[in-house]
């Protein structure tokens, strides 16, 4: 097999993923046959990006069904709850993970499923449905978001929100991709996105493959270009958006949003409704993942910081809603007051 058509695919009882840790220098495909393997792939970021993580958790639950030696559907359902706990702990911030696991547990709980094989079939069907829906949702978001882009615009983006961050197409990068497909002449500034460099490794690679004009910049260059008037609009993704419109996204997004507001530049997160968590009133309630300090003290295994230095490595930050111009979803664009507009887009 040369390349996968999607970031994650189900093939005859196995889950295949593009290994995002080694792109763009190597294109490698990993194959998983256990849910524990999928949980590890999420934790180590073989697969990353909120919607892709959700899809991976769905397929992980389907593998848990196939792995099980349960003698009846009741035993199997108990084992699925254990698998769900393991998968849920793999990364804490993206709400898509627990959202997808919740859907899988519900699918397995249907009372017309009598045998172990019935439950297994329902799990595989639901996981595939989550993946297929994700692609359709991205395309709808892209259509809404692309309407905000004018011919000749220069766009700033942070982290990677392309096809790699989802099952296929992209969220914020999907919006940019759609504008390009519509024939708009656009340019993109991609933040490198320390410490994992998703912007440098993945966004630059995807945009170049799609034939979109991209300039890679260090994260701390964003303000410089904004102040010089080089940026017209910002699009980013989100791992969890709360009821008041606060947006958790890759570390560094907050400073992009503050700089954008200071420079009068619109700032739009692009967010499938599966990423909106109306159960949380505001962003301070979102669990923020703290990752291994070596992501900061080393680059590709080469130590760059003094041995023994204290390190902080939050993987995400929260952008308060006052910096958010609007939130692009598959059901339209929500504008302030977000308490009202987000409820509407989630329901529709
Ligand atoms: O740590 P990552 O690479 O999983 O973080 C990804 C992001 O922050 C994206 O912006 C987010 O998941 C939404 S994009 C689909």
GROMACS .gro file of C-alpha atoms and ligand atoms in nm:
model
  363
    1UNK     CA    1   0.000   0.000   0.000
    2UNK     CA    2   0.149   0.339  -0.100
    3UNK     CA    3  -0.061   0.610   0.066
    4UNK     CA    4  -0.382   0.592   0.264
    5UNK     CA    5  -0.677   0.784   0.120
    6UNK     CA    6  -0.765   0.904   0.469
    7UNK     CA    7  -0.568   0.977   0.789
    8UNK     CA    8  -0.721   0.669   0.948
    9UNK     CA    9  -0.883   0.367   0.781
   10UNK     CA   10  -1.043   0.039   0.885
   11UNK     CA   11  -0.925  -0.263   0.684
   12UNK     CA   12  -1.053  -0.613   0.765
   13UNK     CA   13  -1.037  -0.588   1.143
   14UNK     CA   14  -0.729  -0.366   1.157
   15UNK     CA   15  -0.687   0.009   1.196
   16UNK     CA   16  -0.435   0.186   0.974
   17UNK     CA   17  -0.301   0.535   1.039
   18UNK     CA   18  -0.050   0.767   0.877
   19UNK     CA   19   0.233   0.810   1.132
   20UNK     CA   20   0.227   1.188   1.184
   21UNK     CA   21   0.543   1.185   1.398
   22UNK     CA   22   0.769   1.124   1.102
   23UNK     CA   23   0.612   1.342   0.831
   24UNK     CA   24   0.717   1.518   0.614
   25UNK     CA   25   1.052   1.338   0.585
   26UNK     CA   26   0.897   0.989   0.589
   27UNK     CA   27   0.552   0.860   0.495
   28UNK     CA   28   0.484   0.558   0.714
   29UNK     CA   29   0.165   0.368   0.786
   30UNK     CA   30   0.105   0.202   1.124
   31UNK     CA   31  -0.136  -0.090   1.168
   32UNK     CA   32  -0.318  -0.166   1.495
   33UNK     CA   33  -0.512  -0.471   1.605
   34UNK     CA   34  -0.577  -0.379   1.971
   35UNK     CA   35  -0.751  -0.090   2.144
   36UNK     CA   36  -0.448  -0.058   2.375
   37UNK     CA   37  -0.236   0.001   2.066
   38UNK     CA   38  -0.477   0.270   1.944
   39UNK     CA   39  -0.471   0.439   2.287
   40UNK     CA   40  -0.091   0.444   2.271
   41UNK     CA   41  -0.105   0.585   1.915
   42UNK     CA   42  -0.326   0.871   2.037
   43UNK     CA   43  -0.104   0.938   2.339
   44UNK     CA   44   0.222   0.937   2.142
   45UNK     CA   45   0.060   1.142   1.864
   46UNK     CA   46   0.096   0.896   1.577
   47UNK     CA   47  -0.252   1.037   1.520
   48UNK     CA   48  -0.349   1.382   1.647
   49UNK     CA   49  -0.602   1.659   1.587
   50UNK     CA   50  -0.933   1.653   1.774
   51UNK     CA   51  -1.160   1.495   1.507
   52UNK     CA   52  -0.895   1.238   1.407
   53UNK     CA   53  -0.856   1.143   1.773
   54UNK     CA   54  -1.233   1.096   1.795
   55UNK     CA   55  -1.235   0.869   1.490
   56UNK     CA   56  -0.939   0.673   1.628
   57UNK     CA   57  -1.124   0.618   1.957
   58UNK     CA   58  -1.425   0.490   1.759
   59UNK     CA   59  -1.214   0.237   1.569
   60UNK     CA   60  -1.031   0.151   1.895
   61UNK     CA   61  -1.366   0.056   2.049
   62UNK     CA   62  -1.445  -0.157   1.742
   63UNK     CA   63  -1.112  -0.338   1.791
   64UNK     CA   64  -1.200  -0.392   2.159
   65UNK     CA   65  -1.513  -0.572   2.037
   66UNK     CA   66  -1.313  -0.799   1.805
   67UNK     CA   67  -1.040  -0.869   2.064
   68UNK     CA   68  -1.287  -0.974   2.331
   69UNK     CA   69  -1.330  -1.339   2.431
   70UNK     CA   70  -1.668  -1.260   2.591
   71UNK     CA   71  -1.920  -1.547   2.578
   72UNK     CA   72  -2.226  -1.323   2.561
   73UNK     CA   73  -2.321  -0.963   2.484
   74UNK     CA   74  -2.349  -0.867   2.854
   75UNK     CA   75  -1.989  -0.971   2.919
   76UNK     CA   76  -1.878  -0.790   2.606
   77UNK     CA   77  -2.049  -0.467   2.710
   78UNK     CA   78  -1.864  -0.480   3.046
   79UNK     CA   79  -1.533  -0.521   2.865
   80UNK     CA   80  -1.617  -0.227   2.640
   81UNK     CA   81  -1.656  -0.002   2.944
   82UNK     CA   82  -1.299  -0.095   3.046
   83UNK     CA   83  -1.167  -0.028   2.696
   84UNK     CA   84  -1.349   0.307   2.698
   85UNK     CA   85  -1.166   0.405   3.021
   86UNK     CA   86  -0.828   0.325   2.869
   87UNK     CA   87  -0.901   0.517   2.547
   88UNK     CA   88  -1.049   0.814   2.734
   89UNK     CA   89  -0.724   0.863   2.929
   90UNK     CA   90  -0.505   0.876   2.618
   91UNK     CA   91  -0.542   1.256   2.577
   92UNK     CA   92  -0.758   1.478   2.800
   93UNK     CA   93  -0.829   1.805   2.618
   94UNK     CA   94  -1.006   1.717   2.293
   95UNK     CA   95  -1.370   1.651   2.380
   96UNK     CA   96  -1.413   1.455   2.055
   97UNK     CA   97  -1.247   1.162   2.229
   98UNK     CA   98  -1.512   1.116   2.499
   99UNK     CA   99  -1.783   1.221   2.251
  100UNK     CA  100  -1.689   0.937   2.012
  101UNK     CA  101  -1.651   0.685   2.295
  102UNK     CA  102  -1.997   0.783   2.423
  103UNK     CA  103  -2.143   0.719   2.077
  104UNK     CA  104  -1.973   0.380   2.059
  105UNK     CA  105  -2.103   0.271   2.401
  106UNK     CA  106  -2.455   0.378   2.303
  107UNK     CA  107  -2.433   0.185   1.976
  108UNK     CA  108  -2.324  -0.127   2.166
  109UNK     CA  109  -2.604  -0.086   2.420
  110UNK     CA  110  -2.892  -0.115   2.167
  111UNK     CA  111  -3.137  -0.372   2.299
  112UNK     CA  112  -3.194  -0.538   1.960
  113UNK     CA  113  -2.833  -0.668   1.966
  114UNK     CA  114  -2.847  -1.020   2.109
  115UNK     CA  115  -2.520  -1.192   2.031
  116UNK     CA  116  -2.154  -1.097   2.067
  117UNK     CA  117  -2.134  -1.082   1.687
  118UNK     CA  118  -2.433  -0.844   1.672
  119UNK     CA  119  -2.254  -0.603   1.908
  120UNK     CA  120  -1.927  -0.636   1.716
  121UNK     CA  121  -2.103  -0.554   1.387
  122UNK     CA  122  -2.276  -0.253   1.544
  123UNK     CA  123  -1.942  -0.124   1.676
  124UNK     CA  124  -1.772  -0.147   1.338
  125UNK     CA  125  -2.071   0.019   1.171
  126UNK     CA  126  -2.076   0.308   1.422
  127UNK     CA  127  -1.699   0.369   1.402
  128UNK     CA  128  -1.715   0.385   1.024
  129UNK     CA  129  -2.015   0.619   1.050
  130UNK     CA  130  -1.822   0.856   1.281
  131UNK     CA  131  -1.536   0.861   1.028
  132UNK     CA  132  -1.761   0.916   0.725
  133UNK     CA  133  -1.963   1.186   0.899
  134UNK     CA  134  -1.642   1.368   0.987
  135UNK     CA  135  -1.550   1.405   0.621
  136UNK     CA  136  -1.897   1.538   0.532
  137UNK     CA  137  -1.890   1.781   0.827
  138UNK     CA  138  -1.550   1.918   0.724
  139UNK     CA  139  -1.681   1.990   0.376
  140UNK     CA  140  -1.982   2.177   0.514
  141UNK     CA  141  -1.763   2.383   0.750
  142UNK     CA  142  -1.529   2.461   0.463
  143UNK     CA  143  -1.817   2.598   0.256
  144UNK     CA  144  -1.934   2.830   0.538
  145UNK     CA  145  -1.580   2.943   0.625
  146UNK     CA  146  -1.459   2.999   0.269
  147UNK     CA  147  -1.728   3.266   0.227
  148UNK     CA  148  -1.530   3.476   0.477
  149UNK     CA  149  -1.220   3.475   0.255
  150UNK     CA  150  -1.176   3.741  -0.013
  151UNK     CA  151  -0.975   3.706  -0.331
  152UNK     CA  152  -0.620   3.823  -0.250
  153UNK     CA  153  -0.638   3.756   0.126
  154UNK     CA  154  -0.341   3.648   0.334
  155UNK     CA  155  -0.441   3.412   0.612
  156UNK     CA  156  -0.258   3.319   0.931
  157UNK     CA  157  -0.305   2.973   1.082
  158UNK     CA  158  -0.163   2.789   1.382
  159UNK     CA  159  -0.084   2.419   1.440
  160UNK     CA  160  -0.222   2.168   1.187
  161UNK     CA  161  -0.591   2.151   1.107
  162UNK     CA  162  -0.565   1.986   0.768
  163UNK     CA  163  -0.671   1.644   0.638
  164UNK     CA  164  -0.421   1.495   0.884
  165UNK     CA  165  -0.602   1.642   1.186
  166UNK     CA  166  -0.934   1.490   1.080
  167UNK     CA  167  -1.041   1.184   0.883
  168UNK     CA  168  -1.018   1.378   0.557
  169UNK     CA  169  -1.026   1.735   0.422
  170UNK     CA  170  -0.959   1.959   0.728
  171UNK     CA  171  -1.117   2.214   0.963
  172UNK     CA  172  -0.944   2.554   0.951
  173UNK     CA  173  -0.718   2.431   0.674
  174UNK     CA  174  -1.027   2.286   0.505
  175UNK     CA  175  -1.170   2.640   0.490
  176UNK     CA  176  -0.848   2.764   0.331
  177UNK     CA  177  -0.843   2.467   0.092
  178UNK     CA  178  -1.200   2.536  -0.019
  179UNK     CA  179  -1.124   2.905  -0.086
  180UNK     CA  180  -0.832   2.792  -0.303
  181UNK     CA  181  -1.056   2.541  -0.487
  182UNK     CA  182  -1.300   2.827  -0.551
  183UNK     CA  183  -1.020   3.003  -0.741
  184UNK     CA  184  -0.948   3.272  -0.482
  185UNK     CA  185  -0.586   3.385  -0.492
  186UNK     CA  186  -0.478   3.343  -0.132
  187UNK     CA  187  -0.158   3.324   0.068
  188UNK     CA  188  -0.106   3.149   0.400
  189UNK     CA  189   0.134   3.222   0.684
  190UNK     CA  190   0.179   2.900   0.887
  191UNK     CA  191   0.309   2.930   1.243
  192UNK     CA  192   0.571   2.661   1.305
  193UNK     CA  193   0.391   2.572   1.634
  194UNK     CA  194   0.649   2.485   1.897
  195UNK     CA  195   0.708   2.249   2.062
  196UNK     CA  196   0.579   1.968   1.835
  197UNK     CA  197   0.610   2.176   1.516
  198UNK     CA  198   0.280   2.064   1.359
  199UNK     CA  199   0.281   2.385   1.151
  200UNK     CA  200   0.630   2.332   1.012
  201UNK     CA  201   0.600   1.958   0.963
  202UNK     CA  202   0.238   1.904   0.866
  203UNK     CA  203   0.066   2.230   0.763
  204UNK     CA  204   0.350   2.341   0.536
  205UNK     CA  205   0.356   1.993   0.379
  206UNK     CA  206  -0.020   1.975   0.320
  207UNK     CA  207  -0.051   2.327   0.180
  208UNK     CA  208   0.236   2.267  -0.060
  209UNK     CA  209   0.076   1.941  -0.179
  210UNK     CA  210  -0.248   2.127  -0.243
  211UNK     CA  211  -0.066   2.400  -0.439
  212UNK     CA  212  -0.144   2.678  -0.190
  213UNK     CA  213   0.109   2.958  -0.142
  214UNK     CA  214   0.251   2.905   0.209
  215UNK     CA  215   0.514   3.091   0.409
  216UNK     CA  216   0.640   2.918   0.722
  217UNK     CA  217   0.712   3.155   1.011
  218UNK     CA  218   0.842   3.116   1.365
  219UNK     CA  219   0.556   3.152   1.615
  220UNK     CA  220   0.700   3.475   1.748
  221UNK     CA  221   0.698   3.636   1.400
  222UNK     CA  222   0.316   3.650   1.384
  223UNK     CA  223   0.292   3.990   1.556
  224UNK     CA  224   0.550   4.139   1.323
  225UNK     CA  225   0.354   4.042   1.012
  226UNK     CA  226   0.022   4.150   1.163
  227UNK     CA  227   0.153   4.495   1.257
  228UNK     CA  228   0.291   4.542   0.906
  229UNK     CA  229  -0.058   4.477   0.765
  230UNK     CA  230   0.044   4.151   0.596
  231UNK     CA  231  -0.238   3.939   0.746
  232UNK     CA  232  -0.611   3.986   0.669
  233UNK     CA  233  -0.774   3.704   0.864
  234UNK     CA  234  -0.687   3.417   1.105
  235UNK     CA  235  -0.834   3.065   1.105
  236UNK     CA  236  -0.749   2.808   1.373
  237UNK     CA  237  -0.897   2.482   1.502
  238UNK     CA  238  -1.021   2.390   1.849
  239UNK     CA  239  -1.002   2.089   2.078
  240UNK     CA  240  -1.286   2.203   2.298
  241UNK     CA  241  -1.513   2.507   2.284
  242UNK     CA  242  -1.726   2.589   2.588
  243UNK     CA  243  -2.081   2.725   2.614
  244UNK     CA  244  -1.960   3.088   2.636
  245UNK     CA  245  -1.739   3.063   2.325
  246UNK     CA  246  -1.402   3.018   2.500
  247UNK     CA  247  -1.179   2.811   2.274
  248UNK     CA  248  -0.910   2.562   2.379
  249UNK     CA  249  -0.662   2.502   2.102
  250UNK     CA  250  -0.293   2.431   2.047
  251UNK     CA  251  -0.061   2.621   2.279
  252UNK     CA  252   0.012   2.962   2.126
  253UNK     CA  253  -0.338   3.017   1.986
  254UNK     CA  254  -0.419   3.266   2.265
  255UNK     CA  255  -0.134   3.495   2.171
  256UNK     CA  256  -0.238   3.481   1.804
  257UNK     CA  257  -0.591   3.586   1.906
  258UNK     CA  258  -0.474   3.874   2.127
  259UNK     CA  259  -0.240   4.000   1.855
  260UNK     CA  260  -0.519   3.972   1.598
  261UNK     CA  261  -0.757   4.180   1.809
  262UNK     CA  262  -0.488   4.441   1.879
  263UNK     CA  263  -0.427   4.471   1.505
  264UNK     CA  264  -0.794   4.469   1.401
  265UNK     CA  265  -0.774   4.129   1.227
  266UNK     CA  266  -1.073   3.890   1.243
  267UNK     CA  267  -1.005   3.565   1.429
  268UNK     CA  268  -1.219   3.257   1.350
  269UNK     CA  269  -1.192   2.912   1.510
  270UNK     CA  270  -1.333   2.640   1.281
  271UNK     CA  271  -1.507   2.387   1.499
  272UNK     CA  272  -1.724   2.082   1.427
  273UNK     CA  273  -2.015   2.070   1.671
  274UNK     CA  274  -1.861   1.750   1.815
  275UNK     CA  275  -1.591   1.979   1.960
  276UNK     CA  276  -1.842   2.207   2.135
  277UNK     CA  277  -1.888   2.115   2.501
  278UNK     CA  278  -2.202   2.292   2.623
  279UNK     CA  279  -2.168   2.114   2.959
  280UNK     CA  280  -1.880   2.347   3.049
  281UNK     CA  281  -1.970   2.711   3.119
  282UNK     CA  282  -1.625   2.856   3.045
  283UNK     CA  283  -1.275   2.770   2.929
  284UNK     CA  284  -1.111   2.754   3.274
  285UNK     CA  285  -1.299   2.428   3.328
  286UNK     CA  286  -1.125   2.257   3.033
  287UNK     CA  287  -0.857   2.004   3.135
  288UNK     CA  288  -0.529   2.115   2.979
  289UNK     CA  289  -0.289   1.838   2.888
  290UNK     CA  290   0.066   1.874   3.023
  291UNK     CA  291   0.313   1.678   2.810
  292UNK     CA  292   0.663   1.536   2.853
  293UNK     CA  293   0.927   1.803   2.920
  294UNK     CA  294   1.153   1.655   2.650
  295UNK     CA  295   0.922   1.809   2.389
  296UNK     CA  296   1.064   2.143   2.504
  297UNK     CA  297   1.421   2.055   2.607
  298UNK     CA  298   1.496   1.852   2.292
  299UNK     CA  299   1.446   1.887   1.919
  300UNK     CA  300   1.437   1.552   1.737
  301UNK     CA  301   1.620   1.391   2.029
  302UNK     CA  302   1.893   1.660   2.044
  303UNK     CA  303   1.915   1.831   2.385
  304UNK     CA  304   1.897   2.210   2.356
  305UNK     CA  305   1.836   2.319   2.719
  306UNK     CA  306   2.053   2.286   3.031
  307UNK     CA  307   2.015   1.957   3.219
  308UNK     CA  308   1.795   2.012   3.526
  309UNK     CA  309   1.610   2.324   3.403
  310UNK     CA  310   1.245   2.344   3.513
  311UNK     CA  311   1.001   2.307   3.221
  312UNK     CA  312   0.634   2.389   3.163
  313UNK     CA  313   0.476   2.216   2.864
  314UNK     CA  314   0.100   2.274   2.836
  315UNK     CA  315  -0.021   2.132   2.503
  316UNK     CA  316  -0.317   2.372   2.476
  317UNK     CA  317  -0.430   2.716   2.590
  318UNK     CA  318  -0.767   2.883   2.622
  319UNK     CA  319  -0.861   3.187   2.414
  320UNK     CA  320  -1.134   3.384   2.595
  321UNK     CA  321  -1.437   3.451   2.375
  322UNK     CA  322  -1.379   3.827   2.372
  323UNK     CA  323  -1.101   3.765   2.117
  324UNK     CA  324  -1.319   3.546   1.894
  325UNK     CA  325  -1.489   3.713   1.596
  326UNK     CA  326  -1.703   3.412   1.508
  327UNK     CA  327  -1.701   3.032   1.528
  328UNK     CA  328  -1.738   2.842   1.201
  329UNK     CA  329  -1.931   2.514   1.236
  330UNK     CA  330  -2.091   2.270   0.991
  331UNK     CA  331  -2.426   2.430   1.076
  332UNK     CA  332  -2.322   2.788   1.004
  333UNK     CA  333  -2.116   3.059   1.173
  334UNK     CA  334  -2.192   3.145   1.536
  335UNK     CA  335  -2.139   3.508   1.638
  336UNK     CA  336  -2.152   3.671   1.986
  337UNK     CA  337  -2.332   3.632   2.216
  338UNK     CA  338  -2.201   3.275   2.193
  339UNK     CA  339  -2.419   3.150   2.483
  340UNK     CA  340  -2.713   3.191   2.244
  341UNK     CA  341  -2.559   3.120   1.903
  342UNK     CA  342  -2.365   2.805   1.998
  343UNK     CA  343  -2.681   2.641   2.137
  344UNK     CA  344  -2.850   2.708   1.802
  345UNK     CA  345  -2.570   2.559   1.588
  346UNK     CA  346  -2.541   2.254   1.811
  347UNK     CA  347  -2.915   2.184   1.785
  348UNK     CA  348  -2.959   2.240   1.412
  349LIG     O1  349  -0.177   1.836   1.985
  349LIG     P1  350  -0.251   1.827   1.855
  349LIG     O2  351  -0.162   1.825   1.737
  349LIG     O3  352  -0.351   1.712   1.858
  349LIG     O4  353  -0.336   1.961   1.849
  349LIG     C1  354  -0.420   1.982   1.740
  349LIG     C2  355  -0.487   2.114   1.744
  349LIG     O5  356  -0.467   2.192   1.834
  349LIG     C3  357  -0.589   2.143   1.639
  349LIG     O6  358  -0.596   2.280   1.616
  349LIG     C4  359  -0.725   2.091   1.686
  349LIG     O7  360  -0.720   1.955   1.718
  349LIG     C5  361  -0.839   2.114   1.596
  349LIG     S1  362  -0.812   2.075   1.432
  349LIG     C6  363  -0.880   1.961   1.368
   0.00000   0.00000   0.00000
